[in-house]
Short mmCIF file of C-alpha atoms and ligand atoms in Angstrom, two decimals:
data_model
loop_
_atom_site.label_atom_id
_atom_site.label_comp_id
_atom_site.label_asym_id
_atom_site.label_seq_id
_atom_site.Cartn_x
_atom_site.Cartn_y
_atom_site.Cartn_z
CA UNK A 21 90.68 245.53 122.11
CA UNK A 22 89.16 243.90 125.24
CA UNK A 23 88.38 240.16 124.52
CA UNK A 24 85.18 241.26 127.09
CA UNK A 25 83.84 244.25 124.82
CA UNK A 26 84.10 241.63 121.90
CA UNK A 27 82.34 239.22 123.47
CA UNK A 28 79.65 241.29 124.55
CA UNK A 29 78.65 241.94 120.43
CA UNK A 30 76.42 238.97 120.83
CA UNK A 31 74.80 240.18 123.93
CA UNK A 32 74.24 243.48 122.34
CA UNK A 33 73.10 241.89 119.59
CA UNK A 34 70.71 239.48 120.80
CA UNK A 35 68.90 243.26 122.45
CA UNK A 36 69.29 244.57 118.91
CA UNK A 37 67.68 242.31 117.16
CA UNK A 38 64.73 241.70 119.62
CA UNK A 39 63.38 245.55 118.07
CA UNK A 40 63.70 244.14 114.60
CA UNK A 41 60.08 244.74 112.60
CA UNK A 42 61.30 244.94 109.01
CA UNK A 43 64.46 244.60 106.60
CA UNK A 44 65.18 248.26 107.31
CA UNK A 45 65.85 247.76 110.60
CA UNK A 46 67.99 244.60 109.56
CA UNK A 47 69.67 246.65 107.33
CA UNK A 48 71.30 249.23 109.94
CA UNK A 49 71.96 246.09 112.37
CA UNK A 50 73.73 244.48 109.68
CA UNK A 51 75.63 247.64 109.13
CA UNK A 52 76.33 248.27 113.04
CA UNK A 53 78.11 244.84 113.60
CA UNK A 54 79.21 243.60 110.53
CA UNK A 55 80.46 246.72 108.50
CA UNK A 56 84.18 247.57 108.03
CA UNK A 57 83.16 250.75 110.80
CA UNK A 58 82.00 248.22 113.22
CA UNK A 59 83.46 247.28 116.44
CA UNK A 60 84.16 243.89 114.82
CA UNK A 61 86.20 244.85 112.18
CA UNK A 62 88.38 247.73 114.30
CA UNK A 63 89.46 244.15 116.58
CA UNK A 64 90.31 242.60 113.53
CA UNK A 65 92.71 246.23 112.83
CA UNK A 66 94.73 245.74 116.19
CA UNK A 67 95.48 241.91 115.25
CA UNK A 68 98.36 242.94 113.48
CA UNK A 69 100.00 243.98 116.50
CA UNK A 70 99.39 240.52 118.43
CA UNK A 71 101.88 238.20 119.13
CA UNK A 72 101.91 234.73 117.54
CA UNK A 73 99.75 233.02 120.43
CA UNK A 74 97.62 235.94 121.49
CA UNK A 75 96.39 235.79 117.33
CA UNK A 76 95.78 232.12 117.38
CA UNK A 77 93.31 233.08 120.42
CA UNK A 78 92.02 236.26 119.82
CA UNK A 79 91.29 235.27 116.07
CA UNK A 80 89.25 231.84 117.31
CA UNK A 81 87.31 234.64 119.54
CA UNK A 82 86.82 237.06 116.31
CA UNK A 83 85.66 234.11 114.31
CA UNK A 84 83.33 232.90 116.72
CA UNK A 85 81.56 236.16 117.23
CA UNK A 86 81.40 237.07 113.58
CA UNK A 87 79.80 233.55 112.77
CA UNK A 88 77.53 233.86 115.36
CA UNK A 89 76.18 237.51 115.00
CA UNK A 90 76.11 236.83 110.76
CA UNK A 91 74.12 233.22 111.53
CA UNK A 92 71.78 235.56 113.84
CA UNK A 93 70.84 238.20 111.61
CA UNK A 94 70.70 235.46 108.57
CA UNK A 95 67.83 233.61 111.06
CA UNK A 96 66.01 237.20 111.42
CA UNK A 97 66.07 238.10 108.31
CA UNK A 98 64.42 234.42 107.38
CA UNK A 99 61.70 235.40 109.89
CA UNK A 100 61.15 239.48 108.79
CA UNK A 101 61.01 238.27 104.84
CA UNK A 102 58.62 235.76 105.20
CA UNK A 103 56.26 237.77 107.88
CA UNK A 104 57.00 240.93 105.05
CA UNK A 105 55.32 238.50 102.26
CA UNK A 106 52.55 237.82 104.53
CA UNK A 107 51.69 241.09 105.10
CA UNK A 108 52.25 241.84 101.26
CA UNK A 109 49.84 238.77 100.65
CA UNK A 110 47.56 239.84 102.87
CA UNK A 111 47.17 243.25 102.06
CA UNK A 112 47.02 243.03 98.31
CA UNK A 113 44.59 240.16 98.49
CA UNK A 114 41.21 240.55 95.84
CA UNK A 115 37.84 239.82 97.46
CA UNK A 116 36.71 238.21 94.61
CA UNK A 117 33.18 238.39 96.39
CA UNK A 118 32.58 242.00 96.60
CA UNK A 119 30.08 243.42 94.10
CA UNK A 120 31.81 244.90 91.07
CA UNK A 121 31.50 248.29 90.05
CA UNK A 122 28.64 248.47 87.07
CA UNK A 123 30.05 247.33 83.52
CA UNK A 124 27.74 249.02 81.24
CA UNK A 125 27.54 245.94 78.42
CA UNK A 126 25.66 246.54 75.09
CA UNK A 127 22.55 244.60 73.68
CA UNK A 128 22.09 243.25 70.09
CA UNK A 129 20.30 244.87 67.82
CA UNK A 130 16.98 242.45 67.21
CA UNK A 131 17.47 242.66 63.93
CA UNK A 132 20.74 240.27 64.45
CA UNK A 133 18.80 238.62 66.93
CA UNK A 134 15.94 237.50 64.80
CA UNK A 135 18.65 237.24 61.66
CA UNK A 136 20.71 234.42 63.55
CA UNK A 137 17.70 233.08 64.54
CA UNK A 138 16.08 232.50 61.28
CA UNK A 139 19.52 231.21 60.19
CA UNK A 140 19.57 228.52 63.02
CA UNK A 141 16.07 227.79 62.36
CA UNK A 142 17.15 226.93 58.24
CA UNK A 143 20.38 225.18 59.04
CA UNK A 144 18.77 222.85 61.58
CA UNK A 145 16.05 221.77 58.82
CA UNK A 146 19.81 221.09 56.75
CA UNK A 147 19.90 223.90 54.68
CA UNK A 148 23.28 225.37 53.88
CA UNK A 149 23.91 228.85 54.13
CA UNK A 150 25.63 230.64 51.11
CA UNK A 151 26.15 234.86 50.42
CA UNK A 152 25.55 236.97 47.36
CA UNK A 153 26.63 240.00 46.28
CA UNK A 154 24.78 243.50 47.24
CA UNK A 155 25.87 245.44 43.65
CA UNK A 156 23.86 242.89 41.52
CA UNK A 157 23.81 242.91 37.42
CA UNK A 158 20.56 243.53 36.10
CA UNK A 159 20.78 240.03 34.74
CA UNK A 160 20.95 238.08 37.64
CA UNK A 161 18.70 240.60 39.40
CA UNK A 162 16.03 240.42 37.18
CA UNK A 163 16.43 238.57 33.62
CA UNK A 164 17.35 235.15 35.22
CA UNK A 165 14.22 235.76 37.67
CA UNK A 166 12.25 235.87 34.45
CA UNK A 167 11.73 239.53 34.63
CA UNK A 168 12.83 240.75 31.42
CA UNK A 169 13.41 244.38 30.29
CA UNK A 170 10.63 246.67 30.13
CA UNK A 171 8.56 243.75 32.48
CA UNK A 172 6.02 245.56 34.53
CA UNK A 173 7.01 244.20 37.66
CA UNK A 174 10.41 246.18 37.13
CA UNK A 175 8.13 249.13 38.77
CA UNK A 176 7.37 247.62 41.75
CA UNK A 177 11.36 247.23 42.59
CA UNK A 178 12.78 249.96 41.12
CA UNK A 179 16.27 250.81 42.81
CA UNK A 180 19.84 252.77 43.05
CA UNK A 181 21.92 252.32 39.77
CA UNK A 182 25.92 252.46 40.35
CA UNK A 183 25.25 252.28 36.24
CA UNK A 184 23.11 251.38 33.73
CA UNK A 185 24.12 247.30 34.34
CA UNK A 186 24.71 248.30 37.85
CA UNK A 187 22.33 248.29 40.72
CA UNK A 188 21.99 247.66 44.72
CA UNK A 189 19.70 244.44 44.91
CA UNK A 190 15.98 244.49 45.23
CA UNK A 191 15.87 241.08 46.86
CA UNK A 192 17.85 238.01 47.50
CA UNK A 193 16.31 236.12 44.85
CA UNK A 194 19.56 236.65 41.95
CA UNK A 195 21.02 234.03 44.79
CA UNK A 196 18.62 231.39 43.44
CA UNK A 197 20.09 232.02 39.83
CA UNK A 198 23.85 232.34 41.31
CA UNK A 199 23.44 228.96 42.97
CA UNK A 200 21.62 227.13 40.14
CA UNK A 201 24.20 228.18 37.87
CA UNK A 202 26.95 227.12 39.88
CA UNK A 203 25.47 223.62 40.49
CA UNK A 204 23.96 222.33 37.72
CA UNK A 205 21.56 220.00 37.29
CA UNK A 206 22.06 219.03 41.21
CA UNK A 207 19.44 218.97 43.92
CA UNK A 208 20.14 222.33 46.15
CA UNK A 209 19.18 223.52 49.31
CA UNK A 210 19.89 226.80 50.59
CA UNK A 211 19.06 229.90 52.17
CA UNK A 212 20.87 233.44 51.45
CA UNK A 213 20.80 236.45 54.10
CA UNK A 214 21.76 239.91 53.23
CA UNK A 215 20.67 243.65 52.50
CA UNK A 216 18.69 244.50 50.09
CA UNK A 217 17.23 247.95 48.85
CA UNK A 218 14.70 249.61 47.01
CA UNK A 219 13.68 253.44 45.99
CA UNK A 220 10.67 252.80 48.94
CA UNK A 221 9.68 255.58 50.94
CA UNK A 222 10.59 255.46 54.29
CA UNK A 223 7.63 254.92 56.98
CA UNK A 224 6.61 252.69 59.65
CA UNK A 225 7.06 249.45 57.68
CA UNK A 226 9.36 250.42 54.64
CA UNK A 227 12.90 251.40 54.38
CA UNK A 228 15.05 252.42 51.74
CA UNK A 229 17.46 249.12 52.78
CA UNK A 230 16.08 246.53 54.32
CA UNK A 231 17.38 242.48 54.80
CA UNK A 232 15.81 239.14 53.01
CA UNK A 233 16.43 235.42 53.70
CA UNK A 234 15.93 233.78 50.90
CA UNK A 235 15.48 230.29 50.33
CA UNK A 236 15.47 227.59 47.70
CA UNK A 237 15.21 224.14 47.70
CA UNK A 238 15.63 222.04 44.14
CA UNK A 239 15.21 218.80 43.83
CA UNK A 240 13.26 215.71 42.04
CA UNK A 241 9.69 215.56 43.14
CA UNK A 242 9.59 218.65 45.12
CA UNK A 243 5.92 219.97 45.75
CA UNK A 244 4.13 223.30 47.11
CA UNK A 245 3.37 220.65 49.88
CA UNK A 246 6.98 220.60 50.79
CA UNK A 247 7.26 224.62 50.80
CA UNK A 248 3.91 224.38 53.01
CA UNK A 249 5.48 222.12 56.12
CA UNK A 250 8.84 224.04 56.03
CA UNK A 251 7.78 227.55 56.27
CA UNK A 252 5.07 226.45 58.50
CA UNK A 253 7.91 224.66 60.77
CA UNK A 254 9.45 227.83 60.45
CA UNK A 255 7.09 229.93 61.93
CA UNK A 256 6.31 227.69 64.57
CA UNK A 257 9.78 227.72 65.82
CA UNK A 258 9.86 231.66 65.23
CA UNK A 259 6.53 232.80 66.82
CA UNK A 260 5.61 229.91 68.78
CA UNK A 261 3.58 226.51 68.33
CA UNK A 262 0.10 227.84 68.33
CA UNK A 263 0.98 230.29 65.22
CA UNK A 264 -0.83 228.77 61.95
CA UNK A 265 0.37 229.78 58.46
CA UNK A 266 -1.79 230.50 55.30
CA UNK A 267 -0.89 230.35 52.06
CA UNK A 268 -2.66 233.23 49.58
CA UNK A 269 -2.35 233.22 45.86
CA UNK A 270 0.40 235.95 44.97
CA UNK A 271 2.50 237.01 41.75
CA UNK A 272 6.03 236.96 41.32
CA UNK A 273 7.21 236.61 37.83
CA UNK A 274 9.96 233.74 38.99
CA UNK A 275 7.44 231.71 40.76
CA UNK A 276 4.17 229.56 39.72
CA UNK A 277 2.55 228.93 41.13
CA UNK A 278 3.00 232.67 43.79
CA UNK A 279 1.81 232.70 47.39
CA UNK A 280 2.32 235.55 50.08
CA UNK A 281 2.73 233.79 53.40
CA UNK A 282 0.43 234.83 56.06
CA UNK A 283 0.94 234.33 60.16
CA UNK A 284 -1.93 233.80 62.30
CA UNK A 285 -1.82 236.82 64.51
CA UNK A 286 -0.31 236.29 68.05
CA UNK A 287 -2.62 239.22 69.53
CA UNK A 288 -6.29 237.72 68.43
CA UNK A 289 -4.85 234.11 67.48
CA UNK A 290 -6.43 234.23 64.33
CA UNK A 291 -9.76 235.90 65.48
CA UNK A 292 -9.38 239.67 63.87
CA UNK A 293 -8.25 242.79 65.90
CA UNK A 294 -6.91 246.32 65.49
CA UNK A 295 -3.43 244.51 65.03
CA UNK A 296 -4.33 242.24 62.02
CA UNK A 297 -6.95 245.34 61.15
CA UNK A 298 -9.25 242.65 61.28
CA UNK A 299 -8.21 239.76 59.26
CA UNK A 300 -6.81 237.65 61.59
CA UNK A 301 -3.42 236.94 59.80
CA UNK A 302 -0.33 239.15 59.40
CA UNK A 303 1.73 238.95 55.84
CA UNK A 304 5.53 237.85 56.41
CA UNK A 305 7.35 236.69 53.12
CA UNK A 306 6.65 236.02 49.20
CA UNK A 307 7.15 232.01 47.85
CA UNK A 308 6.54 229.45 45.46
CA UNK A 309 6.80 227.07 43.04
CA UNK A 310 10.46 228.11 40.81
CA UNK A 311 9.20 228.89 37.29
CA UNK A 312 10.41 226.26 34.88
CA UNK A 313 11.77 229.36 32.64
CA UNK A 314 13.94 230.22 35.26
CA UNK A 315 15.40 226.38 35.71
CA UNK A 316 15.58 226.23 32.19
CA UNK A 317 18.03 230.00 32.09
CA UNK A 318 20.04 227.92 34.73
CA UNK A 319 19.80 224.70 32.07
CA UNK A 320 18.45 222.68 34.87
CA UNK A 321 15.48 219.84 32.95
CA UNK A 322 11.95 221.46 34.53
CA UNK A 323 10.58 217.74 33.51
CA UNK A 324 12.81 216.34 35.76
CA UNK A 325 13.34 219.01 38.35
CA UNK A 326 10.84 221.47 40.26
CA UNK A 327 12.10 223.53 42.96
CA UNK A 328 10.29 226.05 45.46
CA UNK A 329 11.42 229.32 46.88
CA UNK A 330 11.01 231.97 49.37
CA UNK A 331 11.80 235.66 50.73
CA UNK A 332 11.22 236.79 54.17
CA UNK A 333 11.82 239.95 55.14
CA UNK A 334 14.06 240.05 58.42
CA UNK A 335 13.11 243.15 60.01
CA UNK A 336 9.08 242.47 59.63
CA UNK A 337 9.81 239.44 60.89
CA UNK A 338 11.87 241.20 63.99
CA UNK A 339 8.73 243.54 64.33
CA UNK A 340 6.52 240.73 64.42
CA UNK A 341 8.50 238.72 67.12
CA UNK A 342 9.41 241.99 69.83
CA UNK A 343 5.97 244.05 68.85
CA UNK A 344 8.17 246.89 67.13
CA UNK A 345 5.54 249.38 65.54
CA UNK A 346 8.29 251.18 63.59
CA UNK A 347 10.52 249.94 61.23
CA UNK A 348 12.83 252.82 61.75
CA UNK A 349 13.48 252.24 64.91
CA UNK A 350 15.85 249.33 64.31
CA UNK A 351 18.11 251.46 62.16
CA UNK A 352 18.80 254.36 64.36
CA UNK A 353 20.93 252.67 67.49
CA UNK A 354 18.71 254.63 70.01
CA UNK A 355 20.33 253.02 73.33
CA UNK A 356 16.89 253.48 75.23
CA UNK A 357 15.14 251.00 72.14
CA UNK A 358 18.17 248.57 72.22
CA UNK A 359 18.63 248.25 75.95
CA UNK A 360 15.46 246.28 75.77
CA UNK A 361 16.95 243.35 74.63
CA UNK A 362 19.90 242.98 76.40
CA UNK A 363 18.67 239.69 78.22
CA UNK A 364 18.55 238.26 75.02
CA UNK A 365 21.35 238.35 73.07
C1 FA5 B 410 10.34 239.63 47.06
O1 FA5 B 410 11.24 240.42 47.29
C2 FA5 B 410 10.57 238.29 46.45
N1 FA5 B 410 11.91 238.22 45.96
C3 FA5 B 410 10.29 237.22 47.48
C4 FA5 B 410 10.22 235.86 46.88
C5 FA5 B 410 11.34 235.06 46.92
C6 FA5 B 410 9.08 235.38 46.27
C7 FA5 B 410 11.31 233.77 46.36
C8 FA5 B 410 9.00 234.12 45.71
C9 FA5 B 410 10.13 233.34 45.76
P1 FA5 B 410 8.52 241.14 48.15
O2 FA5 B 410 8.73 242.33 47.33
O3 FA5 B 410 7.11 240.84 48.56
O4 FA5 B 410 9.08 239.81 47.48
O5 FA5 B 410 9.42 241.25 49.47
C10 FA5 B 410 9.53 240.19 50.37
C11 FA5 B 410 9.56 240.71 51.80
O6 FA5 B 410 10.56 241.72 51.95
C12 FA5 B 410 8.25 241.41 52.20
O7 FA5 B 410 7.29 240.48 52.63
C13 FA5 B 410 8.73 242.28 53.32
O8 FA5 B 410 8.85 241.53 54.50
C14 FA5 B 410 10.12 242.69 52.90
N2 FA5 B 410 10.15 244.03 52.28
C15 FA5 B 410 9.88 244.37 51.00
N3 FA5 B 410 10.07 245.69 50.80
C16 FA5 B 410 10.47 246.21 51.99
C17 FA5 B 410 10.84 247.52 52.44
N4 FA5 B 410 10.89 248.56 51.65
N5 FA5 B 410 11.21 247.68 53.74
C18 FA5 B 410 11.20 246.60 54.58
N6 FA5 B 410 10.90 245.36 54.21
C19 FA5 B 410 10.52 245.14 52.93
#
């Protein structure tokens, strides 16, 4: 072959490469020259037939060229890579400032809302949080609250029986026998969420299951005085500063003296209205003073111990905080009710 139409390779080349926009193109120059079909390698077939001299000099000239044309396309194909990633780059890039496309999110239920709440509220004031169980024996539902069989205020919680030992808890109170029995003779201070359920008819402000915190504290020298400030700290941090609490004379047989726990009502601050139906305080939870029969059942020393306790109801206290006029309403996941409180959860 012509040492001439070697030579010109690079030239040809050079024009080649000069249309190169992507590794395609590369691809079919790389073939073209360097391939065992290109001219390149059909010189390198009529070597053989070259004397000694003529190969030292016509294989210099086939060397050169290939070296050059392979050092070529290697520089290219530096340059079409790197632009390729660029353009990649560019046109996979996320505007992370363009408005997303609506993610419907859910709300919590007030009832959890106003349940962690009045848990924060407790633990702050250093209560400790403890659990109780939901299938309750009667004996820890009602004989260790000093309700004994055949007591009349059985009828006021009457419930669902799994047997005839059996039942679904009326209230949270068997927590304040659980926990005295577990410690005794110690100074306690705790508070016990959880469902609870009676055979109430359903309506505006009753439901078959509803949720108590209870509360006890036990200790030496403890005084309705000391029930007073902390459920009236409570309410102030639940319904606001201005709320006042009043404490009416009550029965429960586990507690004596009783109270129910009235809130000054946030519509007519205390003054009567349609909300209050005129008495200018809204009821929220049952307390007082532990009986000393039911510190005794636990063997804790009523001479040396006194104790008080309380039960709010959760969802009359949720009511009270959102203005909820139906009870039911927080049971039935109605998307239109619960999107109302998706700014705060
Ligand atoms: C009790 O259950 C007592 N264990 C509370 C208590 C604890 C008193 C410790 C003294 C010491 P009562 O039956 O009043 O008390 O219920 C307490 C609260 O539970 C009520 O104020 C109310 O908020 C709520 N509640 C009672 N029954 C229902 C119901 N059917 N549906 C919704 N909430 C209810």
């Amino acid at each position: 072959m012509e040492k001439e139409t070697i030579l010109k390779l690079k030239e040809d080349l050079i024009k080649d490469l000069e249309n190169v926009t992507n590794s395609h193109d590369l691809e079919e120059i790389s073939i073209k020259y360097l391939s065992k079909k290109s001219t390149l390698s059909q010189a390198m077939q009529s070597f053989r037939t070259l004397s000694r001299e003529e190969k030292v000099e016509y294989g210099k000239l086939i060397n050169e060229v290939r070296t050059f044309i392979e050092s070529k396309i290697s520089e290219v194909s530096k340059k079409v890579k790197e632009k390729e990633l660029i353009d990649k780059l560019e046109s996979d890039k996320i505007d992370i400032t363009a408005p997303s496309s609506l993610i419907s999110t859910g709300a919590k239920n007030p009832f959890y809302l106003v349940s962690d709440e009045i848990v924060d509220i407790f633990v702050s004031m250093g209560f400790k949080v403890v659990e109780g169980p939901e299938v309750e024996s009667d004996h820890y539902n009602f004989e260790l609250l000093n309700i004994p069989k055949n007591h009349p205020a059985r009828d006021m919680q009457d419930t669902f029986y799994i047997n005839s030992n059996l039942l679904l808890r009326t209230h949270t109170s068997p927590a304040q026998a659980h926990e005295l029995e577990k410690n005794p003779n110690k100074p306690l201070m705790i508070i016990c969420p959880g469902k609870t359920y009676r055979r109430d008819d359903d309506d505006m402000t009753h439901s078959h299951q509803f949720a108590q915190v209870e509360g006890l504290v036990v200790g030496k020298g403890i005084t309705l005085a000391n029930l007073k400030a902390t459920l009236e700290l409570f309410v102030k941090k639940m319904f606001g500063e201005k709320r006042e609490i009043r404490l009416r004379s009550s029965y429960f047989p586990f507690t004596e003296p009783s109270v129910e726990v009235d809130v000054s009502c946030a519509e007519c601050n205390g003054k009567g209205c349609q909300v209050c139906k005129g008495t200018g305080y809204i009821e929220i939870l049952g307390a007082g003073m532990v009986h000393p029969n039911v510190l005794k059942m636990a063997n804790y020393d009523p001479e040396i111990y006194s104790g008080f306790a309380f039960g709010v109801g959760i969802e009359r206290v949720a009511m009270l905080r959102y203005d909820i006029n139906d009870i039911r309403k927080i049971y039935t996941n109605d998307i239109r009710f619960l999107n109302q409180f998706k700014k705060r959860g």
